[in-house]
Amino acid sequence: MLIRPGLDQLKPYSVDETEFPIRLDANERATNLPAAVLKDVIARISELAFNRYPDIGIVGLRDKIAKAMNLSRESVVIGNGSSELLAALCYAFGGVGRSIVFPTPSFSMYGIYTKLADSQAVPVQLKADYSLSAEEVLAAAAASSASLILLCNPNNPTGNAIPMETIEAIVAGVECPVVVDEAYYEFHGHSAIGLLSKYSNLIITRTFSKAYGLASARVGYLLADPQLTTILGKALMPYHVNALSLAAAEVVYDRRKAFEPDIDLAIRERQRLIDSLSLIEGLEVYPSQANFVLIKADSNGLAPWLAANGIGIRDFGSAPGLEGCMRITIGTVEENNTLLQAVAAYIQQVKA
Ligand SMILES: *Cc1c(COP(=O)(O)O)cnc(C)c1O
């Protein structure tokens, strides 16, 4: 069997499929959509013409986002999750002999999309505190004649944000497109959108999967200069986002104010988790601007202990640069209480 060269080196994207009663492993919204929004989504879908292909231009959702962002429709691209957009960016700007620069540790899919696009991955190591050096990114981009740079702000899985001056220094310092993946923007509140009018090589991606609770529907969007979105459009299939998901995303976008109380709650719970975990001896807790917290401990013992207690978290203990680290999504207040009790109990029994 002849498979595509390079594909044999890729590991399948694997996630723990155990259905834990408490799921703090995928950075999803802790609860289903707000009841009133869910009702409206279902009403919209009940009126859908299931026999028809989706609107090929996806103008409904693009216009809503463009209007809110004060951009043109041509500056907005909708994707089957922001993942599809990130992959399409690698296809559109990568290719044989091309280099794509991204920080590490960061979102593991950047490396996979780079390889799928037959491009050379140029990882830039974050510092010990997981901060990013603009100089190092610019040096790596220059040395490899990079055709694309991917940044994640706030960064997954470390949780820290990149200062806007660092982002601007990178965007201003190269000619190639620079993507700022703002999957966790809503929990941080600082966006690079303000730089879009100044830099035509800046691309921003966002998602409905995290703060807006639509992980099931797979909808993301991208903001960039129309010259870039036209190029990107060539790397996307027609009808790549289904009409059910688009209907759901339109309702959610119209009702996005209804999500603010829960976003605020997640931010408060994030601080409570950071404060409480910091008091536990033998744990290191990293600052976070996202809806998850990275901790460092004895991951070989703690991750299975939490699993045995019905709590799923993401164990990065054996990933380079993340030795002993675990990523914990902010859950409901009750879930967070259960997590804190379980972590404290683990430390107690190790000490005993
Ligand atoms: C979750 C996530 C995404 C992908 O989200 P989609 O569900 O594909 O929209 C993209 N980037 C980062 C850093 C993420 O954590």
Short mmCIF file of C-alpha atoms and ligand atoms in Angstrom, two decimals:
data_model
loop_
_atom_site.label_atom_id
_atom_site.label_comp_id
_atom_site.label_asym_id
_atom_site.label_seq_id
_atom_site.Cartn_x
_atom_site.Cartn_y
_atom_site.Cartn_z
CA MET A 1 0.00 0.00 0.00
CA LEU A 2 1.45 3.35 -1.00
CA ILE A 3 0.58 6.05 1.49
CA ARG A 4 1.49 9.68 1.09
CA PRO A 5 5.15 10.36 1.98
CA GLY A 6 5.45 11.82 5.47
CA LEU A 7 2.05 10.54 6.65
CA ASP A 8 3.67 7.48 8.24
CA GLN A 9 5.58 9.78 10.62
CA LEU A 10 2.39 11.34 11.99
CA LYS A 11 0.81 9.97 15.15
CA PRO A 12 -3.00 9.86 15.12
CA TYR A 13 -4.54 12.68 17.21
CA SER A 14 -5.47 10.75 20.30
CA VAL A 15 -7.54 11.88 23.21
CA ASP A 16 -8.58 9.86 26.22
CA GLU A 17 -12.06 8.65 25.35
CA THR A 18 -13.01 7.61 28.86
CA GLU A 19 -16.32 9.31 29.72
CA PHE A 20 -15.34 10.84 33.03
CA PRO A 21 -18.23 12.13 35.17
CA ILE A 22 -16.21 15.37 35.53
CA ARG A 23 -14.69 16.44 32.22
CA LEU A 24 -11.94 19.00 32.71
CA ASP A 25 -9.83 17.82 29.78
CA ALA A 26 -10.94 19.62 26.60
CA ASN A 27 -11.41 23.29 27.55
CA GLU A 28 -15.10 23.14 26.69
CA ARG A 29 -17.79 25.30 28.26
CA ALA A 30 -18.73 23.61 31.54
CA THR A 31 -22.46 23.47 30.80
CA ASN A 32 -24.73 23.26 27.75
CA LEU A 33 -25.90 26.48 26.08
CA PRO A 34 -27.93 28.88 28.27
CA ALA A 35 -31.50 27.49 28.25
CA ALA A 36 -33.06 30.43 26.37
CA VAL A 37 -30.34 30.31 23.69
CA LEU A 38 -30.69 26.54 23.31
CA LYS A 39 -34.44 26.97 22.77
CA ASP A 40 -33.78 29.52 20.01
CA VAL A 41 -31.17 27.28 18.35
CA ILE A 42 -33.63 24.40 18.24
CA ALA A 43 -36.37 26.69 16.86
CA ARG A 44 -34.02 27.86 14.11
CA ILE A 45 -32.99 24.34 13.20
CA SER A 46 -36.61 23.18 13.10
CA GLU A 47 -37.20 25.66 10.25
CA LEU A 48 -34.15 24.59 8.26
CA ALA A 49 -34.44 23.48 4.62
CA PHE A 50 -32.61 20.17 5.12
CA ASN A 51 -32.85 19.35 1.40
CA ARG A 52 -30.79 22.41 0.40
CA TYR A 53 -27.04 22.91 0.40
CA PRO A 54 -25.83 25.58 2.82
CA ASP A 55 -25.47 29.17 1.60
CA ILE A 56 -22.24 28.94 -0.40
CA GLY A 57 -21.06 32.40 0.61
CA ILE A 58 -21.93 31.91 4.31
CA VAL A 59 -22.98 35.57 4.18
CA GLY A 60 -25.39 35.41 7.13
CA LEU A 61 -22.77 34.69 9.77
CA ARG A 62 -19.99 36.59 7.99
CA ASP A 63 -22.09 39.75 7.91
CA LYS A 64 -23.00 39.50 11.59
CA ILE A 65 -19.32 39.15 12.56
CA ALA A 66 -18.14 41.79 10.08
CA LYS A 67 -20.67 44.29 11.42
CA ALA A 68 -19.70 43.65 15.05
CA MET A 69 -15.99 43.99 14.22
CA ASN A 70 -16.45 46.97 11.91
CA LEU A 71 -14.85 45.06 9.02
CA SER A 72 -15.99 44.20 5.52
CA ARG A 73 -17.66 40.86 4.71
CA GLU A 74 -14.59 40.04 2.61
CA SER A 75 -12.41 40.20 5.73
CA VAL A 76 -14.30 37.33 7.40
CA VAL A 77 -13.96 33.60 6.67
CA ILE A 78 -16.00 30.93 8.46
CA GLY A 79 -14.53 27.48 9.05
CA ASN A 80 -15.52 24.00 10.19
CA GLY A 81 -13.99 24.85 13.54
CA SER A 82 -11.03 27.21 13.61
CA SER A 83 -9.02 24.00 13.15
CA GLU A 84 -10.11 23.84 9.52
CA LEU A 85 -8.97 27.43 9.02
CA LEU A 86 -5.58 26.78 10.64
CA ALA A 87 -5.06 23.72 8.43
CA ALA A 88 -6.18 25.64 5.32
CA LEU A 89 -3.72 28.44 6.17
CA CYS A 90 -0.91 25.87 6.21
CA TYR A 91 -2.08 24.51 2.81
CA ALA A 92 -2.39 28.01 1.36
CA PHE A 93 0.93 29.42 2.55
CA GLY A 94 2.99 26.27 3.23
CA GLY A 95 4.02 23.53 0.84
CA VAL A 96 7.16 21.71 -0.22
CA GLY A 97 10.26 23.70 0.69
CA ARG A 98 8.29 26.19 2.83
CA SER A 99 8.79 26.81 6.56
CA ILE A 100 6.15 27.49 9.18
CA VAL A 101 7.25 29.01 12.51
CA PHE A 102 5.33 28.46 15.76
CA PRO A 103 6.17 28.45 19.48
CA THR A 104 6.59 25.30 21.51
CA PRO A 105 5.05 24.14 23.78
CA SER A 106 1.84 25.31 22.17
CA PHE A 107 -1.19 23.82 20.40
CA SER A 108 0.07 20.47 19.11
CA MET A 109 -2.01 20.65 15.93
CA TYR A 110 0.20 23.42 14.48
CA GLY A 111 2.97 20.85 13.92
CA ILE A 112 0.55 18.35 12.43
CA TYR A 113 -1.03 20.80 9.95
CA THR A 114 2.47 21.93 8.98
CA LYS A 115 3.45 18.36 8.13
CA LEU A 116 0.16 17.63 6.34
CA ALA A 117 0.95 20.65 4.17
CA ASP A 118 4.37 19.11 3.37
CA SER A 119 6.03 22.08 5.08
CA GLN A 120 9.01 22.34 7.39
CA ALA A 121 8.14 22.95 11.06
CA VAL A 122 10.32 25.56 12.77
CA PRO A 123 9.45 25.43 16.47
CA VAL A 124 10.61 28.30 18.70
CA GLN A 125 11.16 27.26 22.31
CA LEU A 126 9.31 29.33 24.90
CA LYS A 127 11.38 30.52 27.88
CA ALA A 128 11.25 28.72 31.25
CA ASP A 129 8.28 30.88 32.31
CA TYR A 130 6.61 30.08 28.94
CA SER A 131 6.99 33.64 27.69
CA LEU A 132 7.71 34.22 24.00
CA SER A 133 10.61 36.26 22.64
CA ALA A 134 9.77 38.35 19.56
CA GLU A 135 13.49 38.45 18.70
CA GLU A 136 13.70 34.65 18.66
CA VAL A 137 10.59 34.32 16.49
CA LEU A 138 11.91 36.94 14.07
CA ALA A 139 15.34 35.27 13.98
CA ALA A 140 13.77 31.85 13.30
CA ALA A 141 11.52 33.34 10.61
CA ALA A 142 14.45 35.07 8.91
CA ALA A 143 16.74 32.03 9.10
CA SER A 144 14.10 29.73 7.58
CA SER A 145 12.57 32.30 5.17
CA ALA A 146 9.26 31.48 6.87
CA SER A 147 6.11 31.64 4.77
CA LEU A 148 3.77 31.57 7.78
CA ILE A 149 3.98 32.24 11.54
CA LEU A 150 1.43 30.82 14.00
CA LEU A 151 1.00 32.37 17.47
CA CYS A 152 -1.47 31.27 20.13
CA ASN A 153 -2.80 33.98 22.44
CA PRO A 154 -3.51 33.05 25.22
CA ASN A 155 -1.31 30.02 24.67
CA ASN A 156 -2.69 26.50 24.94
CA PRO A 157 -1.68 24.56 27.08
CA THR A 158 0.41 26.98 29.15
CA GLY A 159 -2.39 29.55 29.67
CA ASN A 160 -0.25 32.69 29.57
CA ALA A 161 -0.88 35.58 27.18
CA ILE A 162 1.53 37.21 24.75
CA PRO A 163 1.91 40.97 25.36
CA MET A 164 0.44 42.99 22.48
CA GLU A 165 3.83 44.71 21.91
CA THR A 166 5.41 41.29 21.30
CA ILE A 167 2.71 40.41 18.77
CA GLU A 168 3.06 43.76 17.02
CA ALA A 169 6.87 43.45 16.91
CA ILE A 170 6.51 40.09 15.15
CA VAL A 171 3.81 41.20 12.70
CA ALA A 172 5.74 44.39 11.88
CA GLY A 173 9.03 42.52 11.54
CA VAL A 174 8.05 40.08 8.75
CA GLU A 175 6.33 40.13 5.39
CA CYS A 176 4.77 36.68 5.65
CA PRO A 177 1.30 36.22 7.18
CA VAL A 178 1.21 36.00 10.99
CA VAL A 179 -1.72 34.14 12.54
CA VAL A 180 -2.85 34.99 16.06
CA ASP A 181 -5.00 32.09 17.26
CA GLU A 182 -7.41 33.71 19.73
CA ALA A 183 -9.34 30.54 20.66
CA TYR A 184 -9.41 31.74 24.31
CA TYR A 185 -9.83 35.47 23.63
CA GLU A 186 -13.08 35.76 25.59
CA PHE A 187 -11.32 34.73 28.83
CA HIS A 188 -8.50 37.22 28.26
CA GLY A 189 -10.17 40.28 26.78
CA HIS A 190 -7.21 41.54 24.75
CA SER A 191 -7.23 41.05 21.00
CA ALA A 192 -4.89 41.82 18.13
CA ILE A 193 -7.92 42.99 16.11
CA GLY A 194 -6.87 46.59 16.69
CA LEU A 195 -3.75 45.91 14.59
CA LEU A 196 -5.69 44.61 11.55
CA SER A 197 -6.06 48.03 9.93
CA LYS A 198 -2.34 48.68 10.30
CA TYR A 199 -0.91 45.33 9.14
CA SER A 200 -2.18 43.55 6.03
CA ASN A 201 -0.20 40.38 6.97
CA LEU A 202 -2.09 39.86 10.25
CA ILE A 203 -4.64 37.04 10.53
CA ILE A 204 -6.83 36.39 13.58
CA THR A 205 -8.67 33.13 14.24
CA ARG A 206 -11.45 32.64 16.78
CA THR A 207 -13.81 29.82 17.66
CA PHE A 208 -17.35 29.13 18.88
CA SER A 209 -16.05 25.95 20.59
CA LYS A 210 -14.81 27.35 23.87
CA ALA A 211 -16.52 30.40 25.47
CA TYR A 212 -19.63 30.03 23.28
CA GLY A 213 -20.26 26.39 24.07
CA LEU A 214 -20.61 25.13 20.48
CA ALA A 215 -17.79 22.57 20.40
CA SER A 216 -20.28 20.03 19.00
CA ALA A 217 -21.09 22.17 15.97
CA ARG A 218 -17.52 22.88 14.77
CA VAL A 219 -17.59 26.57 13.83
CA GLY A 220 -14.69 29.02 13.82
CA TYR A 221 -13.88 32.26 12.04
CA LEU A 222 -10.95 34.20 10.71
CA LEU A 223 -10.36 37.92 10.26
CA ALA A 224 -7.80 39.27 7.78
CA ASP A 225 -7.20 41.55 4.85
CA PRO A 226 -9.43 40.57 1.87
CA GLN A 227 -6.30 39.84 -0.20
CA LEU A 228 -5.40 37.06 2.27
CA THR A 229 -8.95 35.74 2.63
CA THR A 230 -9.22 35.40 -1.16
CA ILE A 231 -6.09 33.24 -1.23
CA LEU A 232 -7.32 31.18 1.72
CA GLY A 233 -10.67 30.59 0.03
CA LYS A 234 -8.91 28.55 -2.65
CA ALA A 235 -7.78 26.04 -0.02
CA LEU A 236 -11.30 25.46 1.34
CA MET A 237 -13.91 23.11 -0.06
CA PRO A 238 -17.30 24.42 -1.16
CA TYR A 239 -19.99 23.90 1.53
CA HIS A 240 -17.34 23.16 4.16
CA VAL A 241 -19.56 24.30 7.05
CA ASN A 242 -22.93 22.58 7.35
CA ALA A 243 -26.19 24.50 7.58
CA LEU A 244 -27.14 23.12 11.03
CA SER A 245 -23.91 24.41 12.53
CA LEU A 246 -24.26 27.76 10.77
CA ALA A 247 -27.82 28.18 12.05
CA ALA A 248 -26.66 27.39 15.60
CA ALA A 249 -23.67 29.76 15.33
CA GLU A 250 -25.85 32.61 14.01
CA VAL A 251 -28.21 32.31 16.96
CA VAL A 252 -25.32 32.05 19.42
CA TYR A 253 -23.59 35.06 17.89
CA ASP A 254 -26.79 37.14 18.09
CA ARG A 255 -27.20 36.06 21.72
CA ARG A 256 -23.53 36.32 22.72
CA LYS A 257 -24.32 38.72 25.59
CA ALA A 258 -26.13 35.83 27.28
CA PHE A 259 -22.78 34.04 27.67
CA GLU A 260 -21.05 36.88 29.51
CA PRO A 261 -22.15 35.90 33.05
CA ASP A 262 -20.70 32.41 32.57
CA ILE A 263 -17.48 33.78 31.04
CA ASP A 264 -17.13 36.10 34.07
CA LEU A 265 -17.79 33.15 36.37
CA ALA A 266 -15.11 31.06 34.62
CA ILE A 267 -12.65 33.94 35.07
CA ARG A 268 -13.47 34.17 38.80
CA GLU A 269 -13.26 30.40 39.19
CA ARG A 270 -9.91 30.44 37.39
CA GLN A 271 -8.57 32.82 40.03
CA ARG A 272 -10.06 30.73 42.83
CA LEU A 273 -8.45 27.56 41.43
CA ILE A 274 -5.09 29.31 41.00
CA ASP A 275 -5.24 30.69 44.57
CA SER A 276 -6.35 27.41 46.13
CA LEU A 277 -3.93 25.21 44.17
CA SER A 278 -1.05 27.58 44.98
CA LEU A 279 -1.61 26.86 48.69
CA ILE A 280 -1.05 23.14 48.15
CA GLU A 281 2.55 22.13 48.82
CA GLY A 282 4.30 20.23 46.06
CA LEU A 283 2.33 21.86 43.25
CA GLU A 284 3.43 24.57 40.86
CA VAL A 285 0.61 26.65 39.33
CA TYR A 286 1.11 28.79 36.24
CA PRO A 287 -0.71 32.07 35.56
CA SER A 288 -3.60 31.76 33.10
CA GLN A 289 -5.67 34.07 30.91
CA ALA A 290 -7.69 31.19 29.45
CA ASN A 291 -10.42 28.81 30.71
CA PHE A 292 -7.88 26.32 32.02
CA VAL A 293 -4.95 26.21 34.42
CA LEU A 294 -1.62 24.45 33.94
CA ILE A 295 -0.10 22.84 37.00
CA LYS A 296 3.13 20.99 37.54
CA ALA A 297 3.31 18.14 40.00
CA ASP A 298 3.95 14.44 40.07
CA SER A 299 1.80 13.84 36.99
CA ASN A 300 2.49 10.08 36.97
CA GLY A 301 0.68 9.82 40.27
CA LEU A 302 -1.82 12.67 40.22
CA ALA A 303 -3.38 12.19 36.76
CA PRO A 304 -4.35 8.51 37.40
CA TRP A 305 -5.53 9.46 40.91
CA LEU A 306 -7.88 12.09 39.48
CA ALA A 307 -9.06 9.63 36.81
CA ALA A 308 -9.81 7.07 39.52
CA ASN A 309 -11.86 9.80 41.21
CA GLY A 310 -13.88 10.38 38.04
CA ILE A 311 -12.06 13.55 36.99
CA GLY A 312 -10.58 13.76 33.50
CA ILE A 313 -7.78 16.28 32.98
CA ARG A 314 -5.21 16.60 30.19
CA ASP A 315 -1.90 15.01 31.16
CA PHE A 316 1.05 16.61 29.35
CA GLY A 317 3.56 14.99 31.72
CA SER A 318 5.60 13.37 28.99
CA ALA A 319 5.43 16.21 26.43
CA PRO A 320 8.68 18.11 25.77
CA GLY A 321 8.88 21.33 27.79
CA LEU A 322 5.85 20.27 29.87
CA GLU A 323 7.41 17.57 32.08
CA GLY A 324 5.07 16.81 34.97
CA CYS A 325 2.44 19.25 33.70
CA MET A 326 -1.31 18.79 33.64
CA ARG A 327 -3.93 21.07 32.12
CA ILE A 328 -7.16 21.48 34.05
CA THR A 329 -10.20 23.09 32.41
CA ILE A 330 -12.27 25.39 34.63
CA GLY A 331 -15.48 23.50 35.40
CA THR A 332 -18.63 24.39 37.32
CA VAL A 333 -18.19 25.59 40.91
CA GLU A 334 -19.09 22.09 42.17
CA GLU A 335 -16.68 20.39 39.76
CA ASN A 336 -13.89 22.74 40.77
CA ASN A 337 -14.58 22.00 44.45
CA THR A 338 -14.42 18.27 43.76
CA LEU A 339 -11.15 18.74 41.87
CA LEU A 340 -9.58 20.76 44.70
CA GLN A 341 -10.61 18.13 47.26
CA ALA A 342 -9.20 15.33 45.12
CA VAL A 343 -5.86 17.12 44.56
CA ALA A 344 -5.54 17.88 48.29
CA ALA A 345 -6.38 14.25 49.15
CA TYR A 346 -3.69 13.02 46.75
CA ILE A 347 -1.01 15.23 48.29
CA GLN A 348 -2.11 14.07 51.78
CA GLN A 349 -1.81 10.40 50.89
CA VAL A 350 1.59 10.90 49.22
CA LYS A 351 2.86 12.61 52.39
CA ALA A 352 1.41 9.89 54.65
C1 LIG B 1 -9.58 24.47 20.84
C2 LIG B 1 -8.55 25.17 20.05
C3 LIG B 1 -8.69 25.44 18.68
C4 LIG B 1 -9.69 24.77 17.82
O1 LIG B 1 -10.94 24.99 18.04
P1 LIG B 1 -12.05 24.55 16.99
O2 LIG B 1 -12.96 23.72 17.81
O3 LIG B 1 -11.46 23.80 15.87
O4 LIG B 1 -12.64 25.84 16.57
C5 LIG B 1 -7.75 26.17 18.03
N1 LIG B 1 -6.67 26.62 18.66
C6 LIG B 1 -6.48 26.38 19.95
C7 LIG B 1 -5.25 26.89 20.61
C8 LIG B 1 -7.39 25.64 20.69
O5 LIG B 1 -7.15 25.35 21.97
#
